[in-house]
PDB file of C-alpha atoms in Angstrom:
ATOM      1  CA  UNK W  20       0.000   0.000   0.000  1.00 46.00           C
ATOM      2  CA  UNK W  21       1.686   3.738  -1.267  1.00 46.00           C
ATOM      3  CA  UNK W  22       2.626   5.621   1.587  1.00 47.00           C
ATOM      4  CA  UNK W  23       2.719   3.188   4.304  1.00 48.00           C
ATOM      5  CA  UNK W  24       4.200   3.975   7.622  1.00 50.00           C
ATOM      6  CA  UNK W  25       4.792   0.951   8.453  1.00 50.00           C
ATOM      7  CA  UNK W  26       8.092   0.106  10.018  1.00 51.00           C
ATOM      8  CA  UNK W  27      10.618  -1.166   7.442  1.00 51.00           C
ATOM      9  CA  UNK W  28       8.732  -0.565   4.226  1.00 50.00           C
ATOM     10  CA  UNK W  29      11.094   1.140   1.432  1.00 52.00           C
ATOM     11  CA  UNK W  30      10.133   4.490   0.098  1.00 50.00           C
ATOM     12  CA  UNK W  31       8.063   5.086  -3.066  1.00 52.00           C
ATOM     13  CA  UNK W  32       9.930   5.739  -5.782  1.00 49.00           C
ATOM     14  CA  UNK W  33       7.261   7.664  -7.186  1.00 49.00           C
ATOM     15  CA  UNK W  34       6.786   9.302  -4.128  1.00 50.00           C
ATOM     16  CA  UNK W  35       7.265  12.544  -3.042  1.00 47.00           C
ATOM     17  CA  UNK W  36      10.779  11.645  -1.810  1.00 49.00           C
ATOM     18  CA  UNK W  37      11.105  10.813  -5.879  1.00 48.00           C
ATOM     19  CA  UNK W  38      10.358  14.261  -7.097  1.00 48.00           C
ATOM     20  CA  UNK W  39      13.268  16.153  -5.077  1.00 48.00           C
ATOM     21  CA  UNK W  40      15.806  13.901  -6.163  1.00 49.00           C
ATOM     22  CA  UNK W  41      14.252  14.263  -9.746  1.00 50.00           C
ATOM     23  CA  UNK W  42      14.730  18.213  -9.052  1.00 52.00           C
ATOM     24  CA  UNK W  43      17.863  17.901  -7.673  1.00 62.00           C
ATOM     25  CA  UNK W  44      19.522  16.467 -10.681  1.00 66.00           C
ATOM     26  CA  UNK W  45      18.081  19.211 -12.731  1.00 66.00           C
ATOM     27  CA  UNK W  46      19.590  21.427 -10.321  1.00 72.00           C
ATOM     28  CA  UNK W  47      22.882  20.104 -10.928  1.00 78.00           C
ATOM     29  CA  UNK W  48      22.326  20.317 -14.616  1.00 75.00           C
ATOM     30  CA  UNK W  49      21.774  23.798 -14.949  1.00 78.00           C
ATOM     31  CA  UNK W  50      24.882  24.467 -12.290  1.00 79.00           C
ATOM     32  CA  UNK W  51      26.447  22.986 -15.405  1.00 80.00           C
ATOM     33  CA  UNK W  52      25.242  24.769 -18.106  1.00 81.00           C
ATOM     34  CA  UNK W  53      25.922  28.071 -16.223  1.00 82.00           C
ATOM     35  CA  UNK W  54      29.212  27.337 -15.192  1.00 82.00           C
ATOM     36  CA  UNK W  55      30.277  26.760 -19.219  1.00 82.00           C
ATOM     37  CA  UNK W  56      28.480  29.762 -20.022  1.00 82.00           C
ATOM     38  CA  UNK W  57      30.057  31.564 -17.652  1.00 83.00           C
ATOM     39  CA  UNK W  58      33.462  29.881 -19.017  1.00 82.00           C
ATOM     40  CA  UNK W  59      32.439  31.313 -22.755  1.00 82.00           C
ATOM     41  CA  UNK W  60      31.501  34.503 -21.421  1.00 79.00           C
ATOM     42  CA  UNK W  61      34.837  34.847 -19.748  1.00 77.00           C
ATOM     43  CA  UNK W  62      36.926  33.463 -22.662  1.00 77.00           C
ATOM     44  CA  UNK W  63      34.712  35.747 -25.024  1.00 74.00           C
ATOM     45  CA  UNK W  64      35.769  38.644 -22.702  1.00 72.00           C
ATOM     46  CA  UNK W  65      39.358  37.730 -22.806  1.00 70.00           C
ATOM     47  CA  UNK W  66      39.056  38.504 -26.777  1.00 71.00           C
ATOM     48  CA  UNK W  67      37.280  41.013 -26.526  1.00 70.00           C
ATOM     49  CA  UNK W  68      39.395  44.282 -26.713  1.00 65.00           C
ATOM     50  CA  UNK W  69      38.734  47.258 -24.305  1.00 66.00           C
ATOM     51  CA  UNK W  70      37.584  50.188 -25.287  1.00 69.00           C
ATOM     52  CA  UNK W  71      40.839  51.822 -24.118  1.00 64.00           C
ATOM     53  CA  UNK W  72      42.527  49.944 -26.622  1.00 62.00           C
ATOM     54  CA  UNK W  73      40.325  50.455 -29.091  1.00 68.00           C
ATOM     55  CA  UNK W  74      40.838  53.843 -28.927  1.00 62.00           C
ATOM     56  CA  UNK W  75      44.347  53.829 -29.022  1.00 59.00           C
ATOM     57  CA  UNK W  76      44.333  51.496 -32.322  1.00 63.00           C
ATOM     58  CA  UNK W  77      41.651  54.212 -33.968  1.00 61.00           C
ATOM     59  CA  UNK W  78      44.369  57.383 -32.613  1.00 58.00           C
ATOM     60  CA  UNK W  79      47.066  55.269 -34.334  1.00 55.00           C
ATOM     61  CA  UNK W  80      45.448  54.658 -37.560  1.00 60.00           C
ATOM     62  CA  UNK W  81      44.487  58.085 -37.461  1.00 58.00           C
ATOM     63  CA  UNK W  82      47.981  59.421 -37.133  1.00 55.00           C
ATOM     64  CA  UNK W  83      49.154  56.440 -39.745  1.00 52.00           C
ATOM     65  CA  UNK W  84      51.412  54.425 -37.159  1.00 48.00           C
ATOM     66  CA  UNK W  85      49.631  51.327 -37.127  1.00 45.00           C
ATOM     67  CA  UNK W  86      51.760  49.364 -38.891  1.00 46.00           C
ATOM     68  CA  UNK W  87      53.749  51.825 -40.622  1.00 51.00           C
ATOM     69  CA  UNK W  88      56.495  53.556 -38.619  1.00 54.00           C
ATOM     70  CA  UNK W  89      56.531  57.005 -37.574  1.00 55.00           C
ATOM     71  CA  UNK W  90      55.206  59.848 -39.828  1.00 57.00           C
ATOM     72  CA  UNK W  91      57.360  61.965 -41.601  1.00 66.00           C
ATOM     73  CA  UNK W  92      57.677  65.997 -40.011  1.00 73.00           C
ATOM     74  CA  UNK W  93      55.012  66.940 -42.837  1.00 77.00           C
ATOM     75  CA  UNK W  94      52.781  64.817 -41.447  1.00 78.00           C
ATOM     76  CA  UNK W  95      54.149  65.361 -37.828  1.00 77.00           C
ATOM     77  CA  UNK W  96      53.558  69.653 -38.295  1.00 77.00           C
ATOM     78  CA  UNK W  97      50.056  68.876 -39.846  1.00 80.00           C
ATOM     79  CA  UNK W  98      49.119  66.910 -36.799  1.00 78.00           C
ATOM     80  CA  UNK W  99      50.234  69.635 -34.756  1.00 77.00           C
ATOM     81  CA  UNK W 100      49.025  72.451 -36.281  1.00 76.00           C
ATOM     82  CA  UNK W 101      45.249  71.161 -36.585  1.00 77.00           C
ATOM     83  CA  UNK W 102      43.588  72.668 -33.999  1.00 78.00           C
ATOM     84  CA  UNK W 103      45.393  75.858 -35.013  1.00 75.00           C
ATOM     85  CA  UNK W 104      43.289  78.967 -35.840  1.00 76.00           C
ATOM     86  CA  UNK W 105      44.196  82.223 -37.861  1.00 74.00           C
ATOM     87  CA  UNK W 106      43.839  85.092 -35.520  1.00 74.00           C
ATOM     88  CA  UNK W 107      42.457  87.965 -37.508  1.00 73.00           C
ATOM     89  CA  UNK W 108      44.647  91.239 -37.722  1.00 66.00           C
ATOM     90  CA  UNK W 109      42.802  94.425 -36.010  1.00 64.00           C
ATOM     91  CA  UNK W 110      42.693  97.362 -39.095  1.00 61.00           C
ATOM     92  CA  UNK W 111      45.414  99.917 -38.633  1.00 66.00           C
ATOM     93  CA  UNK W 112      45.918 102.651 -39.939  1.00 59.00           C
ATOM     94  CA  UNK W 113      48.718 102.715 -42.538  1.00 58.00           C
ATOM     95  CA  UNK W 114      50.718 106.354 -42.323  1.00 56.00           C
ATOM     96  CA  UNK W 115      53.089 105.946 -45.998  1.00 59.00           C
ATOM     97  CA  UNK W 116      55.138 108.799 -46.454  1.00 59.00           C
ATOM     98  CA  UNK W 117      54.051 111.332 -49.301  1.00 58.00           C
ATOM     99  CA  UNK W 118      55.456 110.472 -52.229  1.00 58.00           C
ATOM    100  CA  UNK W 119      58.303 113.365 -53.394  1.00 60.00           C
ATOM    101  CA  UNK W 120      56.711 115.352 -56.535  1.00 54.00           C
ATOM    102  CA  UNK W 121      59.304 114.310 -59.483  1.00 57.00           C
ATOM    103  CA  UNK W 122      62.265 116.364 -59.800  1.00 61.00           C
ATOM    104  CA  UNK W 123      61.991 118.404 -63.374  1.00 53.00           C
ATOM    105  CA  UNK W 124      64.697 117.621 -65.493  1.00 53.00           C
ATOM    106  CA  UNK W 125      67.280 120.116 -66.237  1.00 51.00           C
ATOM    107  CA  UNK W 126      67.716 121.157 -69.628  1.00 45.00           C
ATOM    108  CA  UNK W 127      71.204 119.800 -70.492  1.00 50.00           C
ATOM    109  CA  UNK W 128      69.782 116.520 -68.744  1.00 57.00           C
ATOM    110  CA  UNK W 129      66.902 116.333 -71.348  1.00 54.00           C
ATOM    111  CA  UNK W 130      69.620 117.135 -73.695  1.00 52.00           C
ATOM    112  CA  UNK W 131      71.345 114.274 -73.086  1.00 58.00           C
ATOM    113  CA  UNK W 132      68.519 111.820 -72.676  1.00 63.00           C
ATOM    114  CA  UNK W 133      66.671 113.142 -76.355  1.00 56.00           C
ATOM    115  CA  UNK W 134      70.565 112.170 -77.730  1.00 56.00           C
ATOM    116  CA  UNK W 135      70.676 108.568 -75.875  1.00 60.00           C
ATOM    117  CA  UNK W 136      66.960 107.640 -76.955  1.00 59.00           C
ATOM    118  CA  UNK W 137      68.294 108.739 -80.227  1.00 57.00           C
ATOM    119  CA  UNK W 138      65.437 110.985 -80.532  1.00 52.00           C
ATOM    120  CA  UNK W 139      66.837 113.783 -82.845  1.00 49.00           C
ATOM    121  CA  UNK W 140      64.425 116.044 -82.940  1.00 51.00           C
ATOM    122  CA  UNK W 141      65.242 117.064 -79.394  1.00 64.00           C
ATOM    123  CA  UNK W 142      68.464 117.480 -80.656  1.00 80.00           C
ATOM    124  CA  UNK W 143      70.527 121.024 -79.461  1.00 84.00           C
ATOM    125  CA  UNK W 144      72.038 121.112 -82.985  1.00 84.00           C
ATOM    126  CA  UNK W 145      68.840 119.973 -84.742  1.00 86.00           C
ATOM    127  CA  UNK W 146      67.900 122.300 -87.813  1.00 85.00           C
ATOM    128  CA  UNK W 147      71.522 123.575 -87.832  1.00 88.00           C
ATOM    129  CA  UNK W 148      73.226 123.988 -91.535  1.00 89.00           C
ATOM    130  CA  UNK W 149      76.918 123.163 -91.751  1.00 89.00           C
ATOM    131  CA  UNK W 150      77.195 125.041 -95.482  1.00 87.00           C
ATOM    132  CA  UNK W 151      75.055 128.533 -95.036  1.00 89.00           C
ATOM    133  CA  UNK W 152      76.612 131.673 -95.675  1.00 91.00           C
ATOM    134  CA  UNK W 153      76.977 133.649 -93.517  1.00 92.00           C
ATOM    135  CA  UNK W 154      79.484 136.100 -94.625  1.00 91.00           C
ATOM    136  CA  UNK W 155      77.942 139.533 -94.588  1.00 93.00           C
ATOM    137  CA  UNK W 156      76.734 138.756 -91.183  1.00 94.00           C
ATOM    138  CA  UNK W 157      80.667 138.816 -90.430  1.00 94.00           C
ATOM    139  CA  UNK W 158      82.625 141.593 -89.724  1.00 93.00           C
ATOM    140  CA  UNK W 159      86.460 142.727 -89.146  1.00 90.00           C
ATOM    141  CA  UNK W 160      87.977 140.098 -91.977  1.00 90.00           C
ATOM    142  CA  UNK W 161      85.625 137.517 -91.107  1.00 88.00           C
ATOM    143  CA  UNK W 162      86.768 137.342 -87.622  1.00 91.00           C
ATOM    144  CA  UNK W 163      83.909 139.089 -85.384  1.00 95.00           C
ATOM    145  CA  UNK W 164      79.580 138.989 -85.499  1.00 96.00           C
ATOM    146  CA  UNK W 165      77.596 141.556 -83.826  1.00 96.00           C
ATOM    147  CA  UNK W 166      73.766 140.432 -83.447  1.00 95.00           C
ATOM    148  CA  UNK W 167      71.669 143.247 -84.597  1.00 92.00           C
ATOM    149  CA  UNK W 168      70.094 144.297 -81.512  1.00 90.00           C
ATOM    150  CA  UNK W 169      73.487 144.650 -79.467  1.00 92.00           C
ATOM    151  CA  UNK W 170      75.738 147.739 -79.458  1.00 93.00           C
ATOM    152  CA  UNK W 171      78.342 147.915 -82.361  1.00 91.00           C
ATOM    153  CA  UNK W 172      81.702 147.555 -80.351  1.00 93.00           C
ATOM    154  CA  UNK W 173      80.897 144.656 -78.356  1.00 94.00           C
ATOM    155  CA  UNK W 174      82.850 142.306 -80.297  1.00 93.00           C
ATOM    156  CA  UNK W 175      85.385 144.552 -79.787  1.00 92.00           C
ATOM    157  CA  UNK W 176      85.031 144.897 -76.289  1.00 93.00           C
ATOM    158  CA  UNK W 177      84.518 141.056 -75.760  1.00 93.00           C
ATOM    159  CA  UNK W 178      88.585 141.069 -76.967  1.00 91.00           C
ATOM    160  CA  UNK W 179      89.667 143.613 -74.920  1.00 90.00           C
ATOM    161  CA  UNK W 180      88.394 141.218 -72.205  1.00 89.00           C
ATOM    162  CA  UNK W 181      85.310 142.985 -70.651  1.00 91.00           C
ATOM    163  CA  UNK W 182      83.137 140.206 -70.106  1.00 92.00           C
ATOM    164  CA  UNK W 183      85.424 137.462 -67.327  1.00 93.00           C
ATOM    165  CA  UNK W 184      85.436 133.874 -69.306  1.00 94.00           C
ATOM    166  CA  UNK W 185      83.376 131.633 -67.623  1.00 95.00           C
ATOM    167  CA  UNK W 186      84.144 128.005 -69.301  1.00 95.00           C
ATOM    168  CA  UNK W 187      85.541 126.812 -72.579  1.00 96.00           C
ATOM    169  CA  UNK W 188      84.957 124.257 -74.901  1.00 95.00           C
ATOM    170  CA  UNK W 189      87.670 122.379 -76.823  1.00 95.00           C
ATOM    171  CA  UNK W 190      86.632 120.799 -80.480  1.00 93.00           C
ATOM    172  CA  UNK W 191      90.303 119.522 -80.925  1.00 89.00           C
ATOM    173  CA  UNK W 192      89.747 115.695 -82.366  1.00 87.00           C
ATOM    174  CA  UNK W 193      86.198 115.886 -83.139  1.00 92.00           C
ATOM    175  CA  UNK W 194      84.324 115.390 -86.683  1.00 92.00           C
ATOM    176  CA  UNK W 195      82.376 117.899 -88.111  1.00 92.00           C
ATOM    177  CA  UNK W 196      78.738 116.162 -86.967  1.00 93.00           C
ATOM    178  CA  UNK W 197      80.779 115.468 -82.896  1.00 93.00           C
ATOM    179  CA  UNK W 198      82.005 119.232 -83.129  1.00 94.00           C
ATOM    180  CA  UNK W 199      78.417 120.779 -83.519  1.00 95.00           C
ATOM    181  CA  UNK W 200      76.702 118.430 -81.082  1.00 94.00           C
ATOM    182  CA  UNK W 201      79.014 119.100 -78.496  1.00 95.00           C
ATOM    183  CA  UNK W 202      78.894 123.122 -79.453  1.00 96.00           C
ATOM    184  CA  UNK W 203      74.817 123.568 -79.228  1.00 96.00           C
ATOM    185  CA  UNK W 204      75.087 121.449 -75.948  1.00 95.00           C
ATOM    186  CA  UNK W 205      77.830 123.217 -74.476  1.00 96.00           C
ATOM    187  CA  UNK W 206      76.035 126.892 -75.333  1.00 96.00           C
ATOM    188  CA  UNK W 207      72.722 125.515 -73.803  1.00 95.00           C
ATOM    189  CA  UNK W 208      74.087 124.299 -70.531  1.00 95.00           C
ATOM    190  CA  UNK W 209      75.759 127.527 -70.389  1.00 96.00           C
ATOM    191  CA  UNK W 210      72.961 129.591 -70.997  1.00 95.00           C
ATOM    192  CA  UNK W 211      71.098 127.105 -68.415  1.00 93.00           C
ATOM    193  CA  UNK W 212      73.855 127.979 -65.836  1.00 93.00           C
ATOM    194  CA  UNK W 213      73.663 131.896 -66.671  1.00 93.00           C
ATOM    195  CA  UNK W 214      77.254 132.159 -67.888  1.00 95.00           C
ATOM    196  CA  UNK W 215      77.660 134.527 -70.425  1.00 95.00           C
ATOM    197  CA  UNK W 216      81.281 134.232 -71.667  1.00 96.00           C
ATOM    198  CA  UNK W 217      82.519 131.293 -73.213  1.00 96.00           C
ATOM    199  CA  UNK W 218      85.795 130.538 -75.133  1.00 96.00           C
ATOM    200  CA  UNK W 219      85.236 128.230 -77.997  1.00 96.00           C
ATOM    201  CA  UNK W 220      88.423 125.969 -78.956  1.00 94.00           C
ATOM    202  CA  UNK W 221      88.410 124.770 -82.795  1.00 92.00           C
ATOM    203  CA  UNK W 222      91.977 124.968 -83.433  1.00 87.00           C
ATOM    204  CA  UNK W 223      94.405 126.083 -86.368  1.00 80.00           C
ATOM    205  CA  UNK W 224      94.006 123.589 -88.710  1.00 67.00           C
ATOM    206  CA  UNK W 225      97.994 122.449 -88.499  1.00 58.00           C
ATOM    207  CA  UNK W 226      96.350 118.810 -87.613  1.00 59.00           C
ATOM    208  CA  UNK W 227      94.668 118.176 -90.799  1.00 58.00           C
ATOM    209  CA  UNK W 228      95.515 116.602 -93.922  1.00 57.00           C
ATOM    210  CA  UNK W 229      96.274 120.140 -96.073  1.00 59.00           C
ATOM    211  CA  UNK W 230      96.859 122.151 -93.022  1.00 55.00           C
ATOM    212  CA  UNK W 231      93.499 123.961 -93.617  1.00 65.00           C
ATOM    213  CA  UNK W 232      91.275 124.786 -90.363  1.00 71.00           C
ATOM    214  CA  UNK W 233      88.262 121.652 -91.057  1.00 81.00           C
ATOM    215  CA  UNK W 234      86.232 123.892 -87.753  1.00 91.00           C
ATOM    216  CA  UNK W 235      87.452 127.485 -88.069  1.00 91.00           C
ATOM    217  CA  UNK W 236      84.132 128.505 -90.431  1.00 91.00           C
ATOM    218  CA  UNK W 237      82.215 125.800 -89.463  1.00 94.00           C
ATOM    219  CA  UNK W 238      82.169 127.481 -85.699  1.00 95.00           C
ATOM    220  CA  UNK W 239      81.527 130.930 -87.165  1.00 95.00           C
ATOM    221  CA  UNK W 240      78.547 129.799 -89.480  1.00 94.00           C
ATOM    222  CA  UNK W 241      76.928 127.436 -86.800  1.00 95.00           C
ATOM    223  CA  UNK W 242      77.510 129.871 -83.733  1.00 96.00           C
ATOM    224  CA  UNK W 243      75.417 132.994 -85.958  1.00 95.00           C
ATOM    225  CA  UNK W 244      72.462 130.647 -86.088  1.00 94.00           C
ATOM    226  CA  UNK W 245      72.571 130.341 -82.736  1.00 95.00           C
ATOM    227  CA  UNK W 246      69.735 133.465 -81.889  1.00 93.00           C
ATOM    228  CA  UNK W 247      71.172 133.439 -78.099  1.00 95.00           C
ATOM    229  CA  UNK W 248      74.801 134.385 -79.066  1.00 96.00           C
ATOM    230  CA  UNK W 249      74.767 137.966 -79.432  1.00 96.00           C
ATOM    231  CA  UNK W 250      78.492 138.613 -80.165  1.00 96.00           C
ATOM    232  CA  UNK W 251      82.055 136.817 -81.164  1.00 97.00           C
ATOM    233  CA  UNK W 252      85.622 137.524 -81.502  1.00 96.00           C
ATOM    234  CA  UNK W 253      88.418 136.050 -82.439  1.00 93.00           C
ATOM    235  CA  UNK W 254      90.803 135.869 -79.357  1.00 87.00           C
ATOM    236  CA  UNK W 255      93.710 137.471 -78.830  1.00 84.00           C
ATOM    237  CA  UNK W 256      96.990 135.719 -79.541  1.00 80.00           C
ATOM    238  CA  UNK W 257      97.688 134.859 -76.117  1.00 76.00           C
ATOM    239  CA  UNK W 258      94.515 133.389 -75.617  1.00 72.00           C
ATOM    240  CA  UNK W 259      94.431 131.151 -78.886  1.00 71.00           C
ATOM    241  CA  UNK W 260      94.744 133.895 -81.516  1.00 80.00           C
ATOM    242  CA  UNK W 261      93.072 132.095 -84.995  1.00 84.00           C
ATOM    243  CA  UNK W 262      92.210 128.853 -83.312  1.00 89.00           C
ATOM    244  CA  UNK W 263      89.701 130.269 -80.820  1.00 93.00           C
ATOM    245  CA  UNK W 264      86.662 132.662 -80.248  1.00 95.00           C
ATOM    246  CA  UNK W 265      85.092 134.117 -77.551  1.00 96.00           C
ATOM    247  CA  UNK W 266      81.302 133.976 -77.915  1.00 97.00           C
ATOM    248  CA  UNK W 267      79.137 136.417 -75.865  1.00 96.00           C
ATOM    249  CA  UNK W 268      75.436 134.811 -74.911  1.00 96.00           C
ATOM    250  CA  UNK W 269      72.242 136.574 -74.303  1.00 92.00           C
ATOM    251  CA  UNK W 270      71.470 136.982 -70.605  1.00 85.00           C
ATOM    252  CA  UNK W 271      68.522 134.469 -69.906  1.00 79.00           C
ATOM    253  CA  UNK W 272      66.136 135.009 -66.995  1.00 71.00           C
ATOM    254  CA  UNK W 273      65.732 131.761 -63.999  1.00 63.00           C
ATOM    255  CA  UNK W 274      68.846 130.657 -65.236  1.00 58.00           C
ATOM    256  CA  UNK W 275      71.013 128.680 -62.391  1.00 61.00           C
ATOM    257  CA  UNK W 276      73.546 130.589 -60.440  1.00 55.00           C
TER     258      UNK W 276
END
């Protein structure tokens, strides 16, 4: 009979006694199961990297030395300057200086910078004949010119030394064109300069091929087309005699002192 108390009888399998050791096996079984998933869990963690080092790898790859050595200093100054902002200049005010008006240029320097550019028209000599006549403009053999609206003896007194010499120009060497360049330039810096006075050099002629003077009437004509020279004279012998003149200019207002 189930569930007899009676002294000595065995216990019912099926009994309630039966059911816990039934559960307790299941207990053991799912001790079991959660210790090996606890096992996986742990191995699974071990594998697992942390999120420190994931960081680091992603900071590496990011600054290319996973796997590939150090940058170079391009990449090295990039990485450093990244975060690095331009700072915006405040407005000042800029004080230049004035710029200096430009400095006219004096006449013998325009002179000489028509000649370089080759510009002839600005030429001192330009217009100039080399073959006029100009004897009955001459007076005294040939060897004086009085301009019309200056008194009648100043060639005279020019040689007698009146007016004080104030430069000189020597022609010795030079060809006819060289000779009346350097002339007209040399009697417009002069008249620039207010100098009134001038000896011209042209020499004797004993240099040339038939011992004639190649200058001697080539000054005289070129100097009476010149409307600023109001007088000439041969010089006296001490001062050149046949090879020289002395040419008085025309007094010229603002000229430099």
């Amino acid at each position: 009979m189930r569930g007899s108390n009676k002294p000595g009888a065995r216990p019912d399998p099926d009994g309630a006694g039966g059911k816990r050791a039934k559960g307790s096996l299941a207990d053991i079984g799912d001790l079991k199961n959660l210790r090996d998933s606890l096992r996986e869990a742990s191995r699974a963690a071990a594998l697992r990297p942390s999120p420190a080092a994931t960081a680091a790898k992603a900071a590496a790859r990011d600054d290319d030395l996973a796997g590939a050595g150090l940058p170079d200093d391009s990449r090295l100054f990039e990485r450093a300057m990244r975060n690095v902002r331009k700072i915006e200049a405040p407005a000042r005010a800029s004080h230049a200086p004035a710029a200096a008006a430009p400095k006219e240029p004096t006449l013998s320097q325009a002179m000489r910078r028509a000649n370089a550019l080759g510009e002839q028209g600005g030429r001192p000599d330009a217009g100039v004949s080399d073959g006029a006549d100009v004897t009955p403009f001459l007076s005294e053999n040939g060897t004086a010119f009085v301009r019309h609206d200056a008194a009648p003896d100043t060639a005279r007194n020019l040689r007698r030394g009146n007016w004080r010499t104030g430069a000189e120009l020597d022609l010795h060497g030079l060809r006819v064109e060289q000779a009346r360049h350097a002339l007209f330039s040399f009697l417009d810096e002069c008249l620039e300069y207010g100098i009134r006075c001038v000896r011209i050099v042209h020499g004797k002629g004993h240099g040339s091929l038939d011992m004639e003077p190649v200058l001697k009437d080539k000054v005289r004509t070129w100097l009476v087309q010149k409307p600023e020279v109001m007088a000439f004279s041969e010089s006296e012998e001490r001062h050149g005699g046949a090879g020289a003149l002395l040419v008085l200019l025309k007094q010229v207002e603002g000229g430099k002192r």
